Amino acid sequence: MPANYYSFDLKGFRFVVLDGNHIKAGPEDYRDHQHSNYYSQKERGHFGPRQLQWFKDQLEQSDLHVVSFSHQRLSHRADGPDMRSAIDDANAKAGFGKFILSLNGHGHRDLSEVVAQVPYVEIPTAAHKWDGKPIPHTTVRFAVVHLDAKGVIEIDGRSIEFEYQNKGKGDFAVGSIIDKTFNFTPKP
């Protein structure tokens, strides 16, 4: 990775990779998650003001459709309202669906919501713990996302079976990814 947050352009889209693993230790004190300090703090899951400004600049400087990747959901994390406001402002100013998709995996479940015509999609993972309790997954889940500049996003849910290490203690699959299709307003 070139940095803990960065962007790249590919085939007519801008992809923005965000880092929401900051701890707010004070009003202007944002620290990186490191050495398990994440669990000792109540104010965690922040992007912070410097990254928020960088994100706004990415939206302003590009005339491409923008897709984000982050661990946490942009729509509900600590800085979610600020991130969503930046997205809504960029879309309104552009006059088309500039920011078209937010992808994350933090909640370990198949979840999507559309807010102000922007889909926020959570992809379930193969983590073997949920709230500290072991969960015997029998599949690895992932998705293939197809983007069409004409205004269509298709998310094709996939899974691959594998043998879980504690198979005898409850053999069941948890989570899946349901195929989804979203539309956005293309550039004029």
XYZ file of C-alpha atoms in Angstrom:
188
model
C 0.000 0.000 0.000
C 1.343 3.446 -0.791
C -0.118 4.898 2.451
C -2.806 4.165 5.033
C -5.273 6.035 2.790
C -4.867 6.693 -0.931
C -6.646 6.787 -4.285
C -6.125 5.512 -7.793
C -7.910 5.950 -11.128
C -8.795 2.939 -13.251
C -10.928 2.606 -16.385
C -12.846 5.824 -15.861
C -13.419 5.486 -12.099
C -11.614 6.876 -9.059
C -11.165 4.408 -6.200
C -10.572 5.852 -2.738
C -9.172 3.636 0.021
C -9.883 5.081 3.479
C -8.477 4.358 6.942
C -11.074 4.572 9.710
C -8.812 3.013 12.337
C -8.052 6.160 14.289
C -8.712 6.789 17.945
C -9.901 10.176 19.106
C -7.912 10.758 22.288
C -8.838 14.434 22.550
C -10.583 17.241 20.649
C -7.754 17.527 18.079
C -5.803 14.355 19.007
C -6.343 11.482 16.532
C -4.048 8.473 16.908
C -3.461 5.429 14.748
C -4.703 2.072 15.965
C -1.602 0.206 17.107
C -0.504 -2.325 19.702
C -4.087 -3.118 20.791
C -4.823 0.447 21.943
C -8.041 0.196 19.882
C -9.823 -1.786 22.608
C -8.881 0.555 25.443
C -10.573 3.593 23.924
C -14.240 4.553 23.632
C -13.650 7.070 20.815
C -12.524 4.708 18.051
C -13.347 4.193 14.401
C -12.535 7.754 13.299
C -11.180 9.024 10.004
C -10.084 12.322 11.524
C -10.138 15.889 10.169
C -6.970 15.584 8.035
C -8.290 12.516 6.180
C -11.758 14.065 5.880
C -10.224 17.107 4.142
C -8.169 14.812 1.886
C -11.384 12.895 1.015
C -13.161 16.161 0.149
C -10.197 17.127 -2.044
C -10.343 13.762 -3.833
C -14.016 14.313 -4.604
C -13.417 17.907 -5.724
C -10.376 17.223 -7.904
C -11.781 14.303 -9.872
C -14.342 14.425 -12.644
C -14.679 10.614 -12.487
C -17.249 8.500 -10.656
C -15.874 7.648 -7.190
C -16.014 4.360 -5.246
C -14.694 4.038 -1.677
C -13.280 1.104 0.268
C -13.080 1.227 4.052
C -13.153 -1.198 6.929
C -15.969 0.666 8.710
C -19.254 1.825 7.214
C -19.077 5.431 6.071
C -22.748 5.846 6.788
C -22.689 5.103 10.523
C -19.233 5.375 12.051
C -18.082 8.155 14.353
C -17.235 10.473 11.463
C -20.025 9.103 9.261
C -22.105 12.310 9.180
C -19.065 14.341 8.032
C -18.135 11.777 5.373
C -21.716 11.573 4.122
C -21.988 15.351 4.022
C -18.850 15.486 1.846
C -20.389 12.858 -0.466
C -23.746 14.638 -0.670
C -22.052 17.987 -1.340
C -19.859 16.528 -4.101
C -22.836 14.872 -5.799
C -24.943 18.044 -5.605
C -22.131 20.233 -6.945
C -21.340 17.817 -9.816
C -24.968 17.471 -10.888
C -24.545 13.726 -11.426
C -23.763 10.655 -9.329
C -20.103 11.489 -8.701
C -19.747 9.337 -5.580
C -21.504 6.105 -6.534
C -20.606 3.335 -4.050
C -19.183 2.731 -0.582
C -17.887 -0.788 0.203
C -16.899 -2.054 3.649
C -16.710 -5.255 5.701
C -16.638 -4.297 9.399
C -19.975 -5.800 10.483
C -19.414 -9.309 9.071
C -22.861 -9.416 7.483
C -24.591 -8.845 4.168
C -26.047 -5.375 4.479
C -26.868 -2.577 2.111
C -28.623 0.729 2.419
C -29.154 3.508 -0.064
C -28.831 7.010 1.370
C -29.371 10.018 -0.927
C -29.122 7.685 -3.936
C -25.730 6.287 -2.823
C -25.449 2.570 -1.945
C -23.465 1.724 1.190
C -22.694 -2.011 0.993
C -21.185 -4.223 3.683
C -19.612 -7.467 2.464
C -19.578 -10.335 5.004
C -16.194 -11.818 5.769
C -14.798 -15.133 6.924
C -13.777 -13.935 10.389
C -14.056 -16.691 12.949
C -15.212 -14.550 15.863
C -18.219 -12.337 16.396
C -18.457 -10.347 19.640
C -15.731 -12.587 21.063
C -17.612 -15.831 20.371
C -16.316 -18.410 17.862
C -18.481 -18.818 14.766
C -17.831 -21.872 12.635
C -17.915 -20.538 9.073
C -17.921 -23.155 6.344
C -17.487 -20.725 3.474
C -15.257 -17.847 2.483
C -17.454 -15.050 1.177
C -16.545 -12.354 -1.306
C -18.098 -10.409 -4.148
C -17.239 -9.406 -7.672
C -18.371 -5.850 -8.402
C -19.104 -4.788 -11.975
C -19.210 -1.050 -12.698
C -20.719 0.315 -15.890
C -20.166 4.019 -16.625
C -23.676 4.059 -18.108
C -25.037 3.944 -14.551
C -25.189 0.330 -13.341
C -23.450 -1.348 -10.387
C -23.796 -5.135 -10.110
C -22.564 -6.992 -7.039
C -22.212 -10.718 -7.599
C -22.001 -12.570 -4.260
C -19.716 -15.605 -4.150
C -18.650 -18.200 -1.625
C -16.146 -21.040 -1.537
C -16.600 -23.942 0.862
C -13.787 -24.879 3.203
C -13.421 -27.134 6.210
C -13.614 -25.190 9.439
C -11.045 -26.128 12.073
C -13.637 -26.971 14.793
C -16.130 -28.646 12.483
C -17.477 -30.981 15.158
C -18.561 -28.093 17.421
C -21.398 -26.829 15.266
C -21.192 -27.267 11.536
C -23.153 -24.383 9.998
C -22.554 -21.560 7.573
C -22.965 -17.989 8.729
C -23.760 -15.156 6.379
C -23.959 -14.964 2.639
C -23.867 -12.314 -0.006
C -27.018 -11.697 -1.942
C -26.565 -10.402 -5.478
C -27.427 -6.719 -5.743
C -27.899 -4.173 -8.508
C -27.837 -0.397 -8.062
C -28.167 2.476 -10.496
C -26.495 5.871 -10.483
C -26.738 8.976 -12.610
C -23.928 8.835 -15.186
C -21.794 11.796 -16.200
C -23.472 13.876 -18.891
